[in-house]
Coordinates of C-alpha atoms and ligand atoms in Angstrom, one line a residue:
M1 CA 0.3 0.1 0.1
S2 CA 1.2 3.4 -0.8
K3 CA 2.5 5.4 2.0
V4 CA 2.4 8.8 -0.2
F5 CA -1.2 9.0 -0.2
S6 CA -4.6 6.8 -0.1
R7 CA -6.4 6.0 -3.5
R8 CA -9.0 4.1 -1.6
D9 CA -10.1 7.0 0.7
L10 CA -9.9 9.2 -2.6
E11 CA -12.2 7.1 -4.7
F12 CA -14.5 6.9 -1.4
L13 CA -14.9 11.0 -1.3
L14 CA -14.8 11.5 -4.8
Y15 CA -17.4 8.8 -6.0
E16 CA -19.1 7.5 -2.7
W17 CA -19.5 10.8 -1.0
L18 CA -19.2 13.9 -3.4
D19 CA -20.8 12.0 -6.3
V20 CA -18.4 13.7 -8.5
E21 CA -19.9 11.7 -11.4
S22 CA -22.7 13.8 -11.6
L23 CA -20.6 16.7 -12.6
T24 CA -20.4 15.1 -15.9
A25 CA -24.0 16.0 -16.7
R26 CA -23.0 19.7 -16.4
E27 CA -22.1 21.0 -20.0
R28 CA -18.7 22.0 -18.7
F29 CA -17.8 18.5 -17.8
A30 CA -19.6 16.7 -20.4
E31 CA -16.4 15.4 -22.2
H32 CA -15.4 13.6 -18.8
S33 CA -16.3 10.5 -17.2
R34 CA -15.4 8.3 -14.4
E35 CA -12.8 6.8 -16.9
T36 CA -11.3 10.1 -17.7
F37 CA -11.3 10.9 -14.0
D38 CA -9.5 7.8 -12.8
A39 CA -7.3 8.2 -15.6
F40 CA -5.8 11.5 -14.2
L41 CA -5.9 9.8 -11.1
D42 CA -3.5 6.9 -12.0
V43 CA -1.4 9.3 -13.8
S44 CA -0.8 11.8 -11.0
A45 CA -0.3 8.9 -8.4
Q46 CA 2.4 7.5 -10.9
I47 CA 4.2 10.4 -11.8
A48 CA 4.2 11.7 -7.9
E49 CA 5.7 8.2 -6.7
R50 CA 8.1 8.3 -9.5
D51 CA 9.3 11.4 -9.9
F52 CA 8.4 13.9 -7.0
A53 CA 8.6 11.2 -3.8
P54 CA 12.2 10.1 -4.3
H55 CA 13.9 13.5 -4.1
N56 CA 11.8 14.6 -1.1
R57 CA 14.4 14.1 1.2
K58 CA 17.0 15.6 -1.3
N59 CA 15.0 18.6 -1.6
D60 CA 15.6 19.2 2.2
L61 CA 19.1 18.0 2.8
F62 CA 20.1 20.0 -0.3
E63 CA 18.5 23.3 -0.4
P64 CA 18.6 25.6 -3.2
T65 CA 21.7 28.0 -3.1
F66 CA 22.5 31.5 -4.8
D67 CA 26.1 32.5 -5.7
G68 CA 25.3 35.8 -6.4
T69 CA 24.5 35.2 -10.0
R70 CA 22.6 32.0 -10.3
V71 CA 20.1 29.8 -7.9
E72 CA 21.3 26.2 -8.0
I73 CA 18.6 23.8 -7.2
I74 CA 19.3 19.8 -7.4
P75 CA 18.4 18.7 -11.1
E76 CA 15.5 16.2 -9.9
V77 CA 13.1 19.2 -9.2
A78 CA 13.2 20.2 -13.0
A79 CA 12.8 16.6 -14.3
A80 CA 9.7 16.2 -11.9
L81 CA 8.3 19.5 -13.1
K82 CA 8.9 18.4 -16.9
S83 CA 7.0 15.3 -16.4
F84 CA 4.2 17.2 -14.4
N85 CA 4.0 19.6 -17.3
A86 CA 3.7 16.8 -19.9
S87 CA 0.8 15.2 -18.2
G88 CA -1.5 18.3 -18.9
L89 CA -2.6 18.6 -15.1
I90 CA -1.1 22.2 -15.3
S91 CA -4.3 23.5 -17.0
G92 CA -6.4 20.7 -15.6
S93 CA -9.4 23.0 -14.3
M94 CA -8.9 25.5 -16.7
D95 CA -11.2 26.5 -19.8
A96 CA -10.7 24.4 -22.9
E97 CA -10.4 27.5 -25.1
H98 CA -7.4 28.3 -23.1
G99 CA -6.0 24.7 -23.6
G100 CA -7.3 23.6 -20.3
L101 CA -8.5 20.3 -19.7
Q102 CA -11.9 21.5 -17.8
L103 CA -11.5 18.7 -15.2
P104 CA -13.8 19.5 -12.2
H105 CA -12.0 21.4 -9.6
V106 CA -12.8 18.5 -7.4
V107 CA -10.9 16.1 -9.4
H108 CA -8.0 18.2 -10.4
R109 CA -7.5 19.1 -6.4
A110 CA -7.7 15.5 -5.7
C111 CA -5.0 14.7 -8.6
F112 CA -2.5 17.8 -7.1
L113 CA -2.8 16.0 -3.5
W114 CA -0.5 13.1 -4.5
F115 CA 2.2 15.8 -5.6
Q116 CA 1.9 17.7 -2.4
A117 CA 1.9 14.6 -0.5
A118 CA 4.9 13.4 -2.2
N119 CA 7.1 16.2 -2.5
I120 CA 5.4 19.4 -1.2
A121 CA 8.5 21.6 -2.0
T122 CA 8.7 20.5 -5.8
A123 CA 5.0 20.6 -5.8
S124 CA 4.7 24.4 -5.0
Y125 CA 6.0 25.7 -8.3
P126 CA 3.1 24.4 -10.3
L127 CA 1.0 25.4 -7.7
L128 CA 1.9 29.2 -7.8
S129 CA 1.7 28.9 -11.5
M130 CA -1.4 27.5 -11.8
A131 CA -2.8 30.2 -9.2
N132 CA -0.8 32.9 -11.4
A133 CA -2.4 32.1 -14.5
G134 CA -5.8 31.6 -13.5
L135 CA -5.8 35.2 -12.1
L136 CA -4.6 36.3 -15.4
L137 CA -7.3 34.2 -17.4
A138 CA -9.9 36.1 -15.0
H139 CA -8.6 39.7 -15.3
G140 CA -5.9 40.0 -17.8
T141 CA -6.3 41.4 -21.4
E142 CA -6.0 39.1 -24.4
E143 CA -2.4 40.7 -24.8
Q144 CA -1.5 39.6 -21.2
I145 CA -3.1 36.6 -21.2
K146 CA -1.2 35.5 -24.6
T147 CA 2.0 36.8 -23.6
F148 CA 2.0 35.5 -19.6
A149 CA -0.4 33.2 -19.0
Y150 CA -0.4 31.0 -22.1
P151 CA 3.7 30.0 -21.5
M152 CA 2.7 29.4 -17.9
I153 CA 0.3 26.9 -18.7
E154 CA 2.5 25.2 -21.3
G155 CA 4.9 25.3 -18.3
R156 CA 7.6 27.1 -20.4
F157 CA 7.4 30.1 -17.5
T158 CA 6.4 29.8 -13.9
G159 CA 4.7 32.3 -11.6
T160 CA 4.9 34.0 -8.3
M161 CA 2.6 36.2 -6.2
C162 CA 4.6 39.2 -4.6
L163 CA 2.6 40.9 -1.7
S164 CA 4.7 40.7 1.5
E165 CA 7.2 43.1 2.4
P166 CA 9.8 43.4 4.9
Q167 CA 7.6 45.6 6.8
A168 CA 4.4 44.4 5.6
G169 CA 3.1 41.0 6.2
S170 CA -0.2 40.7 7.7
S171 CA -0.8 44.0 7.1
L172 CA -0.8 44.8 3.3
S173 CA -1.9 48.6 3.8
D174 CA 1.5 49.4 4.7
V175 CA 2.8 48.0 1.4
L176 CA 5.3 50.7 0.0
T177 CA 6.3 49.4 -3.6
R178 CA 5.7 52.0 -5.7
A179 CA 4.5 52.0 -9.6
V180 CA 5.1 54.9 -11.9
P181 CA 3.6 55.3 -15.0
A182 CA 6.3 55.2 -18.0
G183 CA 4.7 56.8 -20.6
D184 CA 4.1 54.2 -23.0
G185 CA 1.5 52.5 -21.1
S186 CA 3.6 50.2 -18.9
Y187 CA 4.8 51.3 -15.2
R188 CA 8.2 51.3 -13.8
I189 CA 8.1 49.6 -10.2
T190 CA 10.4 49.8 -7.2
G191 CA 10.4 48.5 -3.9
S192 CA 11.3 45.3 -2.1
K193 CA 9.5 42.0 -1.5
M194 CA 10.1 39.6 0.9
W195 CA 9.0 35.9 1.2
I196 CA 8.6 35.3 -2.3
S197 CA 8.0 31.5 -3.1
G198 CA 9.8 30.4 -6.3
G199 CA 11.1 33.9 -6.7
D200 CA 14.1 33.2 -8.5
H201 CA 15.5 29.9 -10.1
E202 CA 16.6 28.9 -13.3
L203 CA 13.5 26.3 -13.9
S204 CA 11.5 28.1 -16.4
E205 CA 12.6 30.5 -19.3
T206 CA 11.4 33.5 -17.1
I207 CA 9.3 34.2 -14.1
V208 CA 5.9 35.9 -14.2
H209 CA 5.9 38.0 -10.6
L210 CA 2.3 39.2 -9.7
V211 CA 3.0 42.3 -7.6
L212 CA 1.3 44.4 -5.5
A213 CA 2.4 48.1 -5.5
R214 CA 1.2 51.8 -4.8
A215 CA 0.5 54.0 -8.0
E216 CA 1.8 57.4 -7.8
G217 CA -0.8 59.5 -5.9
A218 CA -2.8 56.5 -4.6
R219 CA -4.5 56.9 -1.4
P220 CA -3.1 55.0 1.5
G221 CA -4.6 51.5 2.7
V222 CA -5.2 48.2 0.7
K223 CA -7.8 50.5 -1.4
G224 CA -4.6 51.9 -3.0
L225 CA -2.7 49.0 -4.3
S226 CA -2.7 48.0 -7.3
L227 CA -1.5 44.6 -9.4
F228 CA 1.3 44.4 -11.7
I229 CA 2.7 41.6 -14.0
V230 CA 6.4 42.4 -14.0
P231 CA 8.7 39.4 -15.7
K232 CA 11.8 38.3 -14.5
H233 CA 12.9 38.9 -18.3
L234 CA 11.2 41.4 -21.0
V235 CA 9.2 39.3 -23.2
G236 CA 8.9 40.5 -27.0
P237 CA 6.8 39.8 -29.6
G238 CA 5.5 36.5 -30.5
G239 CA 6.7 35.5 -26.9
V240 CA 10.3 35.8 -27.1
V241 CA 12.3 36.1 -23.9
G242 CA 14.5 38.8 -24.1
E243 CA 16.9 40.9 -21.9
R244 CA 16.5 40.9 -17.8
N245 CA 14.0 43.3 -16.3
Q246 CA 15.1 45.5 -13.3
V247 CA 14.5 42.6 -10.9
A248 CA 17.3 41.3 -8.8
L249 CA 17.7 38.4 -6.2
A250 CA 18.8 40.0 -3.1
G251 CA 19.0 36.9 -1.3
L252 CA 17.3 33.5 -0.5
N253 CA 15.8 32.8 3.1
H254 CA 16.9 29.8 4.8
K255 CA 13.8 27.9 6.1
M256 CA 12.7 25.4 8.6
G257 CA 10.7 23.3 6.2
Y258 CA 9.6 23.4 2.2
R259 CA 13.4 23.6 1.8
G260 CA 12.9 22.8 -1.9
T261 CA 11.2 25.8 -2.8
T262 CA 13.3 29.0 -3.4
N263 CA 12.2 31.6 -1.0
A264 CA 13.4 35.0 -2.5
V265 CA 14.2 38.5 -1.2
L266 CA 13.4 40.5 -4.5
S267 CA 14.8 44.0 -5.4
F268 CA 12.5 45.9 -7.9
D269 CA 14.3 48.8 -9.1
G270 CA 12.6 50.6 -11.7
A271 CA 11.4 47.3 -13.2
T272 CA 8.9 47.2 -16.1
G273 CA 5.6 46.5 -15.0
Y274 CA 2.0 45.9 -16.6
L275 CA -1.2 47.0 -14.8
V276 CA -3.7 44.3 -14.4
G277 CA -7.5 45.6 -14.7
E278 CA -7.8 49.2 -13.0
E279 CA -5.7 51.1 -10.8
G280 CA -6.6 50.7 -7.0
H281 CA -8.6 47.2 -7.6
G282 CA -4.9 45.3 -6.9
L283 CA -6.0 43.3 -3.7
A284 CA -9.2 42.5 -5.4
Y285 CA -7.9 40.7 -8.3
M286 CA -5.1 39.5 -5.9
F287 CA -8.0 37.6 -3.8
H288 CA -8.5 35.4 -6.9
M289 CA -5.0 34.0 -6.5
M290 CA -5.0 34.2 -2.7
N291 CA -8.2 32.4 -2.3
E292 CA -7.3 29.5 -4.7
A293 CA -3.8 29.6 -3.0
R294 CA -5.5 29.3 0.5
I295 CA -7.4 26.0 -0.7
G296 CA -3.9 24.8 -2.0
V297 CA -2.5 25.6 1.4
G298 CA -5.3 24.0 3.2
A299 CA -4.7 20.9 0.5
G300 CA -0.9 20.9 1.3
A301 CA -1.7 20.7 4.9
V302 CA -3.9 17.5 4.7
A303 CA -1.4 16.1 2.2
L304 CA 1.5 16.4 4.7
G305 CA -0.8 15.3 7.6
Y306 CA -1.9 12.2 5.4
T307 CA 1.4 10.8 4.7
G308 CA 2.7 11.2 8.0
Y309 CA -0.3 9.5 9.0
L310 CA 0.3 6.6 6.4
H311 CA 3.9 6.7 7.4
A312 CA 3.0 6.0 11.1
L313 CA 0.5 3.4 10.6
D314 CA 3.0 1.1 8.7
Y315 CA 5.8 1.7 11.3
A316 CA 3.1 0.7 14.3
R317 CA 2.1 -2.4 12.7
E318 CA 6.0 -3.3 12.3
R319 CA 7.5 -2.2 15.7
L320 CA 7.7 -4.6 18.3
Q321 CA 7.7 -2.9 21.8
G322 CA 6.4 -3.9 25.2
R323 CA 3.6 -6.5 26.0
P324 CA 0.1 -5.7 26.9
V325 CA -0.6 -4.6 30.4
V326 CA -2.8 -7.9 31.4
A327 CA 0.3 -10.0 30.0
K328 CA 3.7 -8.8 31.7
D329 CA 5.4 -12.0 31.5
P330 CA 8.8 -11.0 30.0
A331 CA 9.5 -14.3 28.3
A332 CA 5.8 -13.6 26.2
P333 CA 6.9 -12.3 22.4
P334 CA 6.8 -8.5 22.3
V335 CA 3.8 -7.0 20.7
A336 CA 3.3 -4.5 17.6
I337 CA 2.8 -1.0 19.3
I338 CA -0.3 -0.7 17.2
K339 CA -1.8 -3.0 20.0
H340 CA -1.3 -0.5 23.0
P341 CA -4.3 1.9 23.4
D342 CA -2.0 5.4 23.6
V343 CA -0.8 4.6 20.3
R344 CA -4.2 3.9 18.9
R345 CA -5.0 6.9 20.5
M346 CA -2.5 8.9 18.1
L347 CA -3.3 7.2 15.1
L348 CA -7.1 7.1 15.5
A349 CA -6.7 11.2 16.3
A350 CA -4.3 11.2 13.1
K351 CA -6.8 9.6 11.1
A352 CA -9.6 11.7 12.1
Y353 CA -7.9 14.8 11.5
V354 CA -6.4 13.7 7.8
E355 CA -9.4 12.4 6.6
G356 CA -11.9 15.0 7.8
G357 CA -9.4 17.5 6.2
L358 CA -9.5 15.8 3.3
A359 CA -13.0 15.7 3.2
L360 CA -13.3 19.5 3.7
V361 CA -10.7 20.4 0.9
L362 CA -12.6 18.2 -1.6
Y363 CA -16.1 19.5 -0.7
A364 CA -14.7 23.4 -0.8
A365 CA -13.1 22.4 -4.1
K366 CA -16.3 21.2 -5.8
L367 CA -18.3 24.2 -4.4
L368 CA -16.3 25.8 -7.3
D369 CA -17.8 23.2 -9.9
E370 CA -21.3 24.1 -9.1
P371 CA -21.2 27.8 -8.6
S372 CA -24.1 29.8 -7.5
P373 CA -24.7 32.5 -5.3
G374 CA -25.3 30.2 -2.1
N375 CA -22.3 28.2 -3.2
D376 CA -20.0 31.1 -3.4
L377 CA -21.0 32.4 -0.1
L378 CA -20.5 29.1 1.4
L379 CA -17.1 28.8 -0.1
D380 CA -16.2 32.6 1.2
V381 CA -17.3 31.2 4.7
L382 CA -15.2 28.3 4.6
T383 CA -12.1 29.7 3.3
P384 CA -10.3 30.7 6.1
I385 CA -11.5 26.9 7.9
V386 CA -10.3 25.1 4.5
K387 CA -6.9 27.3 4.9
A388 CA -6.4 27.1 8.8
W389 CA -8.1 23.9 10.2
P390 CA -5.8 21.5 8.3
S391 CA -2.5 23.5 9.2
Q392 CA -3.2 23.3 13.0
W393 CA -4.9 19.7 13.0
C394 CA -3.0 17.9 10.2
R395 CA -0.1 19.3 11.5
L396 CA -0.9 17.9 15.0
A397 CA -1.1 14.5 12.8
N398 CA 2.5 14.9 11.9
D399 CA 3.5 15.3 15.6
H400 CA 1.6 12.2 16.3
A401 CA 3.3 10.4 13.9
V402 CA 6.9 11.7 15.4
Q403 CA 5.7 10.5 18.6
I404 CA 4.4 6.9 17.3
H405 CA 8.2 6.6 15.5
G406 CA 9.6 7.1 19.3
G407 CA 13.1 8.1 19.2
Y408 CA 13.4 7.3 15.6
G409 CA 10.7 9.8 14.6
Y410 CA 13.1 12.6 16.1
T411 CA 16.0 11.5 13.8
R412 CA 16.6 12.5 10.2
E413 CA 16.6 8.7 8.8
Y414 CA 12.8 9.1 8.9
P415 CA 11.0 11.0 7.1
V416 CA 8.2 12.1 9.6
E417 CA 10.2 15.1 11.0
Q418 CA 10.4 16.5 7.7
F419 CA 6.9 16.1 7.1
Y420 CA 6.4 17.8 10.6
R421 CA 8.4 20.8 9.9
D422 CA 7.3 21.2 6.3
N423 CA 3.7 21.6 7.9
R424 CA 4.9 24.0 10.3
L425 CA 4.7 26.6 7.5
N426 CA 1.0 26.1 6.4
S427 CA -0.3 28.1 9.8
I428 CA 2.2 31.1 8.4
H429 CA 2.0 31.9 4.6
E430 CA -1.1 32.9 2.7
G431 CA -2.4 34.6 5.8
T432 CA -1.7 33.3 9.6
D433 CA -4.1 31.5 11.5
G434 CA -4.4 34.6 13.4
I435 CA -5.4 36.6 10.2
Q436 CA -7.7 33.8 9.1
G437 CA -9.6 33.7 12.7
L438 CA -9.9 37.9 12.0
D439 CA -11.2 37.3 8.7
L440 CA -13.9 34.2 10.0
L441 CA -15.3 36.6 12.7
G442 CA -14.5 39.9 11.4
R443 CA -15.8 39.6 7.8
K444 CA -17.2 36.3 6.7
V445 CA -19.8 35.4 9.2
V446 CA -21.2 39.1 9.2
M447 CA -21.3 39.7 5.9
R448 CA -24.5 40.0 4.4
G449 CA -26.2 39.8 7.4
G450 CA -24.9 36.8 8.5
A451 CA -26.4 35.0 5.4
G452 CA -23.4 32.6 4.8
L453 CA -23.2 31.5 8.3
A454 CA -26.8 30.7 8.8
A455 CA -26.7 28.7 5.6
L456 CA -23.6 26.7 6.7
V457 CA -25.6 26.2 9.9
D458 CA -28.5 24.9 7.9
L459 CA -26.3 22.5 6.2
I460 CA -24.8 21.0 9.3
K461 CA -28.4 20.5 11.0
E462 CA -29.5 18.9 7.9
T463 CA -26.6 16.5 8.0
A464 CA -27.1 15.9 11.8
A465 CA -30.8 15.4 11.3
G466 CA -30.0 12.1 9.2
A467 CA -27.4 10.9 11.5
P468 CA -27.7 8.4 14.4
A469 CA -29.4 10.6 17.4
D470 CA -26.3 10.0 19.6
L471 CA -23.9 11.5 16.6
G472 CA -26.2 14.1 15.3
A473 CA -27.9 15.9 18.7
P474 CA -24.2 17.0 19.8
V475 CA -23.2 18.6 16.3
R476 CA -26.7 19.9 15.8
E477 CA -26.5 21.7 19.5
A478 CA -22.7 22.8 18.3
A479 CA -24.0 24.3 15.3
D480 CA -27.0 25.8 17.2
R481 CA -24.6 27.3 19.9
L482 CA -22.3 28.8 17.5
L483 CA -24.9 30.8 15.7
R484 CA -26.0 32.4 19.3
T485 CA -22.2 33.0 20.3
T486 CA -21.9 34.9 17.2
A487 CA -24.9 36.7 17.8
K488 CA -23.6 37.5 21.2
L489 CA -20.1 38.5 20.0
W490 CA -21.6 41.1 17.9
A491 CA -24.3 42.3 19.8
D492 CA -23.0 46.0 20.4
G493 CA -21.4 45.9 17.3
D494 CA -17.8 46.5 19.1
P495 CA -15.1 44.7 17.2
A496 CA -12.7 45.3 19.8
T497 CA -14.7 43.1 22.5
A498 CA -16.1 40.8 19.5
L499 CA -12.7 40.1 18.1
A500 CA -10.7 39.5 21.4
N501 CA -10.7 35.8 21.0
S502 CA -11.0 35.3 17.2
T503 CA -8.6 32.3 17.2
A504 CA -11.1 30.7 19.9
Y505 CA -14.0 31.4 17.2
L506 CA -11.8 29.9 14.5
D507 CA -11.0 26.7 16.5
A508 CA -14.5 26.1 17.5
A509 CA -15.9 26.6 14.2
G510 CA -13.4 24.5 12.5
H511 CA -14.1 21.7 14.9
L512 CA -17.7 22.0 14.2
V513 CA -17.3 22.1 10.4
I514 CA -15.0 19.1 10.7
A515 CA -17.7 17.2 12.6
W516 CA -20.2 17.9 10.2
M517 CA -17.5 16.4 7.5
W518 CA -17.6 13.3 9.5
L519 CA -21.4 12.7 10.0
S520 CA -21.7 13.4 6.2
Q521 CA -18.9 10.6 5.6
Y522 CA -20.7 8.5 8.2
A523 CA -23.8 8.6 5.9
A524 CA -22.0 7.5 3.2
A525 CA -20.7 4.8 4.5
D526 CA -24.1 3.3 6.2
G527 CA -25.0 0.0 5.4
K528 CA -21.7 -0.6 4.0
E529 CA -19.5 -3.5 5.2
G530 CA -16.2 -4.1 5.3
G531 CA -12.9 -2.4 7.3
F532 CA -12.6 0.7 5.3
Y533 CA -16.3 1.7 5.8
D534 CA -15.7 0.5 9.8
G535 CA -12.8 2.8 10.0
K536 CA -15.0 5.7 8.5
R537 CA -17.7 4.9 11.1
L538 CA -15.0 4.6 13.8
A539 CA -13.5 8.0 12.9
A540 CA -16.8 9.6 12.7
R541 CA -17.6 8.6 16.1
Y542 CA -14.2 9.2 17.7
F543 CA -14.5 12.9 15.9
V544 CA -17.9 13.6 17.8
T545 CA -17.3 12.3 21.0
H546 CA -13.7 12.9 21.8
E547 CA -13.0 16.0 19.6
L548 CA -16.1 17.6 19.2
P549 CA -16.5 18.6 23.3
R550 CA -13.3 20.5 23.1
I551 CA -15.7 23.2 21.6
G552 CA -17.5 24.0 24.5
P553 CA -15.2 25.8 26.7
L554 CA -14.2 27.9 23.6
L555 CA -17.6 29.0 23.2
D556 CA -18.0 29.5 27.2
L557 CA -15.1 31.9 26.5
L558 CA -16.5 33.6 23.7
D559 CA -19.9 34.0 25.4
S560 CA -18.3 35.6 28.4
R561 CA -17.0 38.4 26.1
D562 CA -13.8 38.1 28.0
T563 CA -11.2 40.9 27.3
L564 CA -8.3 39.9 29.6
L565 CA -6.1 39.3 26.3
A566 CA -7.3 42.8 24.9
D567 CA -6.9 44.5 27.9
L568 CA -3.7 43.1 29.8
D569 CA -0.8 45.3 30.4
D570 CA 2.0 43.9 27.9
A571 CA 4.6 44.8 30.6
C572 CA 3.3 41.7 32.3
L573 CA 4.5 39.6 29.5
Ligands
FAD1 C1 8.0 30.2 3.3 C2 7.4 31.4 3.2 C3 6.8 31.6 2.0 C4 6.0 32.5 1.7 N1 5.4 32.8 0.5 C5 5.2 34.1 -0.1 C6 4.9 34.4 -1.3 O1 5.1 33.7 -2.4 N2 4.5 35.7 -1.3 C7 4.1 36.7 -0.7 O2 3.4 37.6 -0.8 N3 4.5 36.1 0.9 C8 4.9 35.0 0.9 N4 4.8 34.8 2.5 C9 4.8 35.4 3.5 C10 3.8 35.2 4.4 O3 2.6 35.5 3.8 C11 3.8 36.3 5.7 O4 5.0 35.7 6.2 C12 2.8 36.2 6.4 O5 1.5 36.8 5.7 C13 2.8 36.7 8.0 O6 3.7 37.9 7.8 P1 4.8 38.6 8.5 O7 5.9 37.7 8.2 O8 5.3 39.7 8.3 O9 4.5 38.3 10.2 P2 3.4 39.4 11.0 O10 2.6 40.2 10.2 O11 4.6 40.5 11.3 O12 2.9 38.7 11.8 C14 3.5 38.0 12.8 C15 2.8 37.6 14.0 O13 1.9 38.5 14.6 C16 0.5 38.4 14.3 N5 -0.3 39.2 14.0 C17 0.0 40.3 12.8 N6 -0.8 41.5 12.6 C18 -2.1 40.9 13.7 C19 -3.2 41.0 13.6 N7 -3.6 42.4 13.3 N8 -4.0 40.6 14.5 C20 -3.7 39.5 15.3 N9 -2.3 39.0 14.9 C21 -1.9 39.5 14.3 C22 0.8 37.0 13.1 O14 -0.7 36.5 13.0 C23 2.0 36.7 13.3 O15 1.7 35.5 14.4 C24 5.9 33.6 2.7 C25 6.0 33.4 4.1 C26 7.2 32.3 4.6 C27 7.6 32.1 5.6

């Protein structure tokens, strides 16, 4: 059985739970069938296992270097990207008119999970290019699409997103990079960008940076930000890559994980840039890429947690240690550690986190395939949870995987410590957990008079109504409670009090949503026999009985409108 990812679980979720075959009744997906979906899943697993997984460790041990002129990356990365590009998956969910395969997002997401599980660092390059090209297809001019998006779709160019600056990470309103009209329709971009993933390398003919900058005279704050295409090289007529643009690599950052993805400090010194859309709307366009990247980050967190769980499960079946508490005869043979209740505790928790997180990621992806005002609103509310919940809880699955490996888990001879380090990033980039909590409670659950949250709660209660009473009732009650707590928090409209414990709110809402995902999987497994379905029922029961109760104290705290954190004197810290 693969230790990279679980085809069985993907098939259950796609076909038995989400019924993705029904999507082929939609005109957009009419060319597809279960056979084409399976073929792309097969090819993804094959390339991921053959070309991505084998250099995952090497990526970590030999991180990219910069000699002042060129960035050197182990050759396996370019070879893996070549295979990936040849598969056509880079344009998987894009429109056929742009050369895309028009696969449902949910199937494409499932395919890409294999690559993220096999080698998250190498997978980051196409992840960024796909999101960058997707933004340009949605908001670029025909010329920009032809010059920059198509070569990314062909795998000739790669893309980045350049938002962060040394002084502006969470707070994009403090972005300082400037854009001055050059008089010929282009702009000159000057400033420093920090933490840019894939920001420099020799893996592609050139790199398409999407840069947030402030045009001359723009107002302060995020409403003064515009979005520019700033290529590493100027691109001439017919897509010919020409001379270097004024974008210099000031240095590479040395990270805890994801080491195979270059992470650059970029210096823009009057670089030629091309405005995307209209001035002042840059962040709105960037959100097209950020929302996709946020689901991609949540998916990456699931993938890392999942592969860690599979490694731990395999190890726990093999590793012999100790005897059952009732059979302490030292002459008796030792048992596999999977027999010990405490190891089972960690395995079952990890299973519930990674399979629950996977369900949420795929559910969110399917909402994109069935666009409607209701589904769009639901996705808006779910996005901070899809990003943040797996980043925390699937990382805990990685923590359990290290623990299950004991001392071996703490050594670099086993891969689980790398999965843990890699997953640590996901709570930081694309908006930290703290920022996701503020987004959820400060914007998403109150927008449109709370319609998104109300719709989510209705769906949760509908699923709970169909579940066995002992599992459905606690979920239904928790959903009602979340609604009441939200109303209480915003009763006087004071954001200082309402948002004082926004991370507790994110945690509570996240666990409720995953409990819902588990009840829904339980329903899909209902009446089916065999170890796989028993496992689904067991994990659903575990999540509702062992995990969901965590949210009670969180909601108690929120209901009390406690302001200890907001009020404390930081001299005490
Ligand atoms: C490996 C890596 C890859 C990255 N890739 C990219 C990329 O490709 N492109 C890009 O543009 N950026 C990228 N980033 C940047 C990333 O998005 C930022 O690091 C992140 O948004 C946090 O910003 P910061 O590092 O400046 O931390 P800060 O914003 O200084 O935050 C520090 C701490 O303070 C908290 N905090 C800050 N403000 C608030 C607030 N208002 N309320 C509550 N808590 C707050 C944060 O949650 C965090 O815990 C990457 C970062 C890393 C580490």
